[in-house]
Tab-separated table of C-alpha atoms and ligand atoms in Angstrom:
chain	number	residue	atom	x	y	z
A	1	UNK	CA	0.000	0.000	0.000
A	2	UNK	CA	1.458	3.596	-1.115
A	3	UNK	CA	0.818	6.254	1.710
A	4	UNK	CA	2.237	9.453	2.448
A	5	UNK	CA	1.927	11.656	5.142
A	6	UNK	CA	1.229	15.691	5.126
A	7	UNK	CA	1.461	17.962	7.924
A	8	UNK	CA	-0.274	21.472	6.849
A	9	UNK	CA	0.242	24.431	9.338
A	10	UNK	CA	-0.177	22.703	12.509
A	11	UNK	CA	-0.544	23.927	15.676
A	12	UNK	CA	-0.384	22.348	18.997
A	13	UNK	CA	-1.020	23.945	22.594
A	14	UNK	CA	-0.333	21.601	25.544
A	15	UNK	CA	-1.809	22.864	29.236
A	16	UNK	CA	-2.495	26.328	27.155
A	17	UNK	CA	1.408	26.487	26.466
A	18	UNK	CA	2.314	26.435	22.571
A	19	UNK	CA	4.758	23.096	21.503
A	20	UNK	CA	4.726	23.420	17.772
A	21	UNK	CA	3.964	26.349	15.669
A	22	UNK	CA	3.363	26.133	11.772
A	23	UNK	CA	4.883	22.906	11.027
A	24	UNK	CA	4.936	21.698	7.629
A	25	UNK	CA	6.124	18.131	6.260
A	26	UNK	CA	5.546	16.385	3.238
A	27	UNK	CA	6.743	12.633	3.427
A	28	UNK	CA	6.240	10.524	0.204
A	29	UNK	CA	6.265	7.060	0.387
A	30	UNK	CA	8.981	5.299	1.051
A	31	UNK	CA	10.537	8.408	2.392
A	32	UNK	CA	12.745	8.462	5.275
A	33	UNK	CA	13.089	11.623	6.801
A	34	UNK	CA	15.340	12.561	10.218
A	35	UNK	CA	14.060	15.429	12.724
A	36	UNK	CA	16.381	16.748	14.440
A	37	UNK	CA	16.240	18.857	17.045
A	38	UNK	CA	17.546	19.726	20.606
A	39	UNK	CA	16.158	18.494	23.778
A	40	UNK	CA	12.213	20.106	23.857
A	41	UNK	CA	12.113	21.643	20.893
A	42	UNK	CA	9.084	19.940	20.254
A	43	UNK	CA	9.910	16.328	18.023
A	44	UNK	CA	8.310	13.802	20.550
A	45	UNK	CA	5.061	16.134	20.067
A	46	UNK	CA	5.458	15.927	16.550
A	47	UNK	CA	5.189	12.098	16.407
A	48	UNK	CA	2.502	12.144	19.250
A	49	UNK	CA	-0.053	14.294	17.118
A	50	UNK	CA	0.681	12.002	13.869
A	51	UNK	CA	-0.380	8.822	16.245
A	52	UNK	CA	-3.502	10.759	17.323
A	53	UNK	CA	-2.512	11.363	20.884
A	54	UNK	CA	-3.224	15.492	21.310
A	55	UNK	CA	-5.968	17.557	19.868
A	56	UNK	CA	-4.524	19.984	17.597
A	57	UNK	CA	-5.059	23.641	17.762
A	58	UNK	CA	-4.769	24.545	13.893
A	59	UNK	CA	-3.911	22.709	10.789
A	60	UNK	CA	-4.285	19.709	9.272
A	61	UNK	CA	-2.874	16.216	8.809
A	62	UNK	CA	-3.336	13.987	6.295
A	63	UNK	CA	-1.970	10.497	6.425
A	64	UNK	CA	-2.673	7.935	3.344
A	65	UNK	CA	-6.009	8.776	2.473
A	66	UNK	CA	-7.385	10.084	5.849
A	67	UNK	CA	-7.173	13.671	7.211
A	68	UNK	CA	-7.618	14.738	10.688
A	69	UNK	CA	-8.029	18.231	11.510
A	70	UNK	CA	-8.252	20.339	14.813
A	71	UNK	CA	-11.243	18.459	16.203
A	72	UNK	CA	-8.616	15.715	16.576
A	73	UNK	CA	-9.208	12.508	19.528
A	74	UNK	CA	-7.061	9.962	20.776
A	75	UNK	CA	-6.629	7.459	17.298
A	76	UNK	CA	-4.611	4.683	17.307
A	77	UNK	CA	-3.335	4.376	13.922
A	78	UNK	CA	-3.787	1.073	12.069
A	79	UNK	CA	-1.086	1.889	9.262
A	80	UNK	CA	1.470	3.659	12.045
A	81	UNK	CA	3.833	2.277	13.853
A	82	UNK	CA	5.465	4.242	16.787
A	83	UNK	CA	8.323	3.040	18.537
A	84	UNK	CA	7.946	5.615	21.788
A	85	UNK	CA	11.180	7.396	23.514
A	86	UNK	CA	10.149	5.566	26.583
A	87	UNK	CA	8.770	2.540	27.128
A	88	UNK	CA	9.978	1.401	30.658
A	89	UNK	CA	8.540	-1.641	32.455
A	90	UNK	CA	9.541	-2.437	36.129
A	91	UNK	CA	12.525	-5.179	35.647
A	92	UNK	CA	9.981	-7.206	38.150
A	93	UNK	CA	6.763	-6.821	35.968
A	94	UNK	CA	5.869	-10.450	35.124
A	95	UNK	CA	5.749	-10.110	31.257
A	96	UNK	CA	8.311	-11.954	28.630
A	97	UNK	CA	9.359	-11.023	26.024
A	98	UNK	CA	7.233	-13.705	24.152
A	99	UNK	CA	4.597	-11.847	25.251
A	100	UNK	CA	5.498	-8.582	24.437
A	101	UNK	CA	5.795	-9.763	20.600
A	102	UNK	CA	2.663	-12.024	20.911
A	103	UNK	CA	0.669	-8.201	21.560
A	104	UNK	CA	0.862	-7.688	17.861
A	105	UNK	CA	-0.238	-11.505	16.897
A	106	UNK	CA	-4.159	-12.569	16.573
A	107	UNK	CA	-3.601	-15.922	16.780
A	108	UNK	CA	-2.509	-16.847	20.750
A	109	UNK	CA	1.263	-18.292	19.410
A	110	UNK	CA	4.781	-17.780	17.922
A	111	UNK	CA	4.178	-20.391	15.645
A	112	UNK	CA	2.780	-17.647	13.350
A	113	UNK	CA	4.765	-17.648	10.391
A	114	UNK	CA	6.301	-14.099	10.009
A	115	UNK	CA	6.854	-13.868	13.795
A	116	UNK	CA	9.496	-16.704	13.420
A	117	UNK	CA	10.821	-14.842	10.734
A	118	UNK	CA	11.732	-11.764	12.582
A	119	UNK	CA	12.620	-13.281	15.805
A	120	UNK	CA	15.198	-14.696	13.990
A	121	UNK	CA	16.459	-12.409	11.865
A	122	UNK	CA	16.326	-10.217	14.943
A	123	UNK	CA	18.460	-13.053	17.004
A	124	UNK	CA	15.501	-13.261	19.883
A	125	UNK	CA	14.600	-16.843	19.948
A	126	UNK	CA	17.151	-16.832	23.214
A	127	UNK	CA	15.400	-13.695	25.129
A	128	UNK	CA	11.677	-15.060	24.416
A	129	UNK	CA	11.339	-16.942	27.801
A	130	UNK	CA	12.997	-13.959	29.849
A	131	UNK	CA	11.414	-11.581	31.789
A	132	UNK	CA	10.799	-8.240	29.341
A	133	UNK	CA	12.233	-5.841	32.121
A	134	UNK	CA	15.721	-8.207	32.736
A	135	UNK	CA	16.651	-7.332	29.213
A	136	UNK	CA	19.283	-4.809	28.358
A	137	UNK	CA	18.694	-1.653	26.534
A	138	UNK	CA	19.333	-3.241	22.882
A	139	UNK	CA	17.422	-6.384	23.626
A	140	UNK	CA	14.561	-3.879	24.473
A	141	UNK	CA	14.722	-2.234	21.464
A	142	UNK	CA	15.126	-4.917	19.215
A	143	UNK	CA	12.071	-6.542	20.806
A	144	UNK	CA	9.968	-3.344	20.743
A	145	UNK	CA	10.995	-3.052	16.763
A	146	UNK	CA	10.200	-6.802	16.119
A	147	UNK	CA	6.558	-6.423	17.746
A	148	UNK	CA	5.668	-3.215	16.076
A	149	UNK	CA	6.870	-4.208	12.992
A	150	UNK	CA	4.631	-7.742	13.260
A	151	UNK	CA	1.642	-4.905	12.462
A	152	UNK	CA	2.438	-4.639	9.140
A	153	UNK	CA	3.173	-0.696	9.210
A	154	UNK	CA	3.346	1.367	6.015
A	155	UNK	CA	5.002	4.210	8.390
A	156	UNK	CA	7.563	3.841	11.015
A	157	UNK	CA	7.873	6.951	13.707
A	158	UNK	CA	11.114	6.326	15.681
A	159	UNK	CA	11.644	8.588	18.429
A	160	UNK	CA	15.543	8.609	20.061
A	161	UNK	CA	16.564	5.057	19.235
A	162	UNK	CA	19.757	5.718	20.445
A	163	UNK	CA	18.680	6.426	23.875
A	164	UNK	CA	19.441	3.782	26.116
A	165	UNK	CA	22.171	2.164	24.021
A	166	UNK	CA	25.756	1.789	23.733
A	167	UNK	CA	27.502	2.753	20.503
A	168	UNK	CA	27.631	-0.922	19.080
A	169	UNK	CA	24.209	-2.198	19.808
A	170	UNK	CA	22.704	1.263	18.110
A	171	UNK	CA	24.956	0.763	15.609
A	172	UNK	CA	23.087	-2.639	15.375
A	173	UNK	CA	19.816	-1.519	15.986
A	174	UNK	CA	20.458	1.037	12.648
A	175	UNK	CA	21.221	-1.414	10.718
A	176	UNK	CA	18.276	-3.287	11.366
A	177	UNK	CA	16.055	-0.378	10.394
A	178	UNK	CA	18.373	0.436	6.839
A	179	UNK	CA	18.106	-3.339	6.003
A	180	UNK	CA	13.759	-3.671	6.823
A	181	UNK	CA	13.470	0.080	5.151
A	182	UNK	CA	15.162	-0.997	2.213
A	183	UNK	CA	12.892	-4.332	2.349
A	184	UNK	CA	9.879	-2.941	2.884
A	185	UNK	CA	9.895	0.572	1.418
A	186	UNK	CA	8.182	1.931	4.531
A	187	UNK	CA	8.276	5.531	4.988
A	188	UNK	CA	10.139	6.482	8.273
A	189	UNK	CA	9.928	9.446	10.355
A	190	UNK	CA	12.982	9.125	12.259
A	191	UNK	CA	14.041	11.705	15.878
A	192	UNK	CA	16.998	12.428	16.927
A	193	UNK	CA	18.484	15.395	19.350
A	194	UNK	CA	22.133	14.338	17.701
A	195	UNK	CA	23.427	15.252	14.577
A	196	UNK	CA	25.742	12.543	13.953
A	197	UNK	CA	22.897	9.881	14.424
A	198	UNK	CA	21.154	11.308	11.003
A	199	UNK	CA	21.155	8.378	8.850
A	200	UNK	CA	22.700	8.548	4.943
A	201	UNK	CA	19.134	7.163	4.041
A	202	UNK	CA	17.116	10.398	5.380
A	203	UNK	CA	16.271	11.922	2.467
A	204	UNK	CA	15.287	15.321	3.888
A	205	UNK	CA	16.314	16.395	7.448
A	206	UNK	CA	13.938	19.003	9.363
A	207	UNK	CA	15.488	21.229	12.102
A	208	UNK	CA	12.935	21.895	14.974
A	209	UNK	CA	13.496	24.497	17.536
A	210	UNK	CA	11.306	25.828	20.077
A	211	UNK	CA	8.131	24.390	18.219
A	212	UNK	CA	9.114	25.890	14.827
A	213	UNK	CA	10.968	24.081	11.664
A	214	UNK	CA	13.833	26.311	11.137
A	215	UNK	CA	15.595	24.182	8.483
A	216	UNK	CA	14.491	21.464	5.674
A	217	UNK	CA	16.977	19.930	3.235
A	218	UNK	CA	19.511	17.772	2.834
A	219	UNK	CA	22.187	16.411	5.495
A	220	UNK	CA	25.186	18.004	3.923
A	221	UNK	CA	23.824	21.482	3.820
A	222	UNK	CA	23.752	21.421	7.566
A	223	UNK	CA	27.530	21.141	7.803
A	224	UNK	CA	28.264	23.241	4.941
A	225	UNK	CA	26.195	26.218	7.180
A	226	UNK	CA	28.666	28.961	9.230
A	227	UNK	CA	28.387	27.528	13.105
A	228	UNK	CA	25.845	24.643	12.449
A	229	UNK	CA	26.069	23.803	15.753
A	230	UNK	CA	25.146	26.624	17.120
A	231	UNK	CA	22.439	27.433	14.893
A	232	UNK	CA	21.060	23.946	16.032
A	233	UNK	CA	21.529	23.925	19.764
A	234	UNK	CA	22.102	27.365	21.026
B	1	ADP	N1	1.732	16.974	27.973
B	1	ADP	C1	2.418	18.111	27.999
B	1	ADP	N2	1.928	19.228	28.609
B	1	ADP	C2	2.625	20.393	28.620
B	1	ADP	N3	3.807	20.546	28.029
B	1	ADP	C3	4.354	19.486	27.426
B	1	ADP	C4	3.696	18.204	27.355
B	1	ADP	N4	4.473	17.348	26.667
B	1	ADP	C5	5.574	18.044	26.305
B	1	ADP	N5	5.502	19.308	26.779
B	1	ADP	C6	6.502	20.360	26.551
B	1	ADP	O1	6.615	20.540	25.157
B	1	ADP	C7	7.926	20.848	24.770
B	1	ADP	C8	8.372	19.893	23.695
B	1	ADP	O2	8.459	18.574	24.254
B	1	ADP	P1	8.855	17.327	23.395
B	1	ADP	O3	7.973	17.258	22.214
B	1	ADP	O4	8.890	16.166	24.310
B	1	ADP	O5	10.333	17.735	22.938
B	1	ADP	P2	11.538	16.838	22.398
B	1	ADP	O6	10.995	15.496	22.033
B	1	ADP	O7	12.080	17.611	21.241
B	1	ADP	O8	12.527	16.758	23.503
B	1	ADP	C9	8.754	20.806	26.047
B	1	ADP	O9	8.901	22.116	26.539
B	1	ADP	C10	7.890	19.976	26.992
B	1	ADP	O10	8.122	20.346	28.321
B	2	MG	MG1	11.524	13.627	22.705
């Protein structure tokens, strides 16, 4: 299924303070596009509107063929995946893995075919019977990617992989996400706070600050800008 999604002036106020103001994004499908942006400027409220979670003050949204404008409710998106900055359970909740990934299978099983598939291309068959919370950060994340991905998504949101993770098993977890984009041709919405985490796949990169895009185009034309740094973080 082709799908793309369009942001269109959008507004949000959260407890009557304003997050994001005019925000405009056009993501074809198949696109994969990084925002990038320094600690609350607004990203994680970017993704949270797409999935339905806040009521938006002005604008519109449009993903695939369904718009959603400012009367907007809590909408769990069939065709959206979201992979959430935070997602901590006690290490003594009683919940394994298995049945973290079972949440996105009908049938009551592993046997199901394309859950075998990604549990082991995504080396879990060893972390099924352990408790969800006992796993380290990368075991977390591969598990969380492995279940969302079992719903068939036509767009991936991916807030701060990184977070949590050591260099090598992010390094991991990225590849993970080149190899399934390139696989499936999802489109990806993909949030970072650090520039060197912007993936040569993005297509486009947006630079969010205080609740406003101040930049959209390509990787290199960040660097090539006097004091990028600056003009990202400061
Ligand atoms: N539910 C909320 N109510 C009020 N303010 C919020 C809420 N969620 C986030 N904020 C504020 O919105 C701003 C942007 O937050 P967020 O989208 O999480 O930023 P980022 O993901 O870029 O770090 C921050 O100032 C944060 O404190
Ligand atoms: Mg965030």
């Amino acid at each position: 299924m082709s799908c793309t999604i369009e942001i269109e002036n959008l507004h949000l106020k959260l407890s009557s303070k304003v997050i994001l103001k005019n925000i405009n994004l056009k993501a074809e499908h198949g696109d994969f596009i990084t925002i990038l942006g320094p600690n609350g400027s607004g990203k994680t409220s970017i993704l949270k509107t797409l999935m339905g979670f806040y009521k938006i003050d002005k604008g519109k949204i449009k993903i695939c063929d369904e718009t959603y404008e400012n009367n907007n409710t809590l909408n769990l998106r069939k065709k959206i995946s979201y992979l959430p900055q935070n997602y901590e359970i006690d290490k003594f909740f009683p919940i394994l893995t298995k049945d973290i990934i079972e949440l996105s299978i009908n049938e009551n099983c592993l046997k199901n075919k394309r859950a075998m598939e990604i549990i082991n291309e995504f080396n879990l068959m060893d972390l099924l019977k352990k408790p969800f919370g006992l796993l380290s950060g990368g075991e977390k994340q591969k598990t969380m990617l492995a279940m969302i991905l079992l719903r068939d998504p036509v767009i991936l949101l991916l807030d701060e992989p990184n977070l949590n993770l050591d260099m090598l098993a992010y390094k991991n977890f990225l590849k993970l996400v080149e190899k399934i984009y390139m696989e499936k041709k999802l489109t990806i919405l993909f949030v970072t706070h650090l520039l060197t985490h912007i993936s040569d796949l993005s297509k486009k990169v947006l630079i969010l600050k205080a609740g406003k895009i101040i930049f959209s185009g390509k990787k290199e034309e960040i660097f090539k800008k006097e004091n990028y740094i600056e003009f990202i973080y400061d």
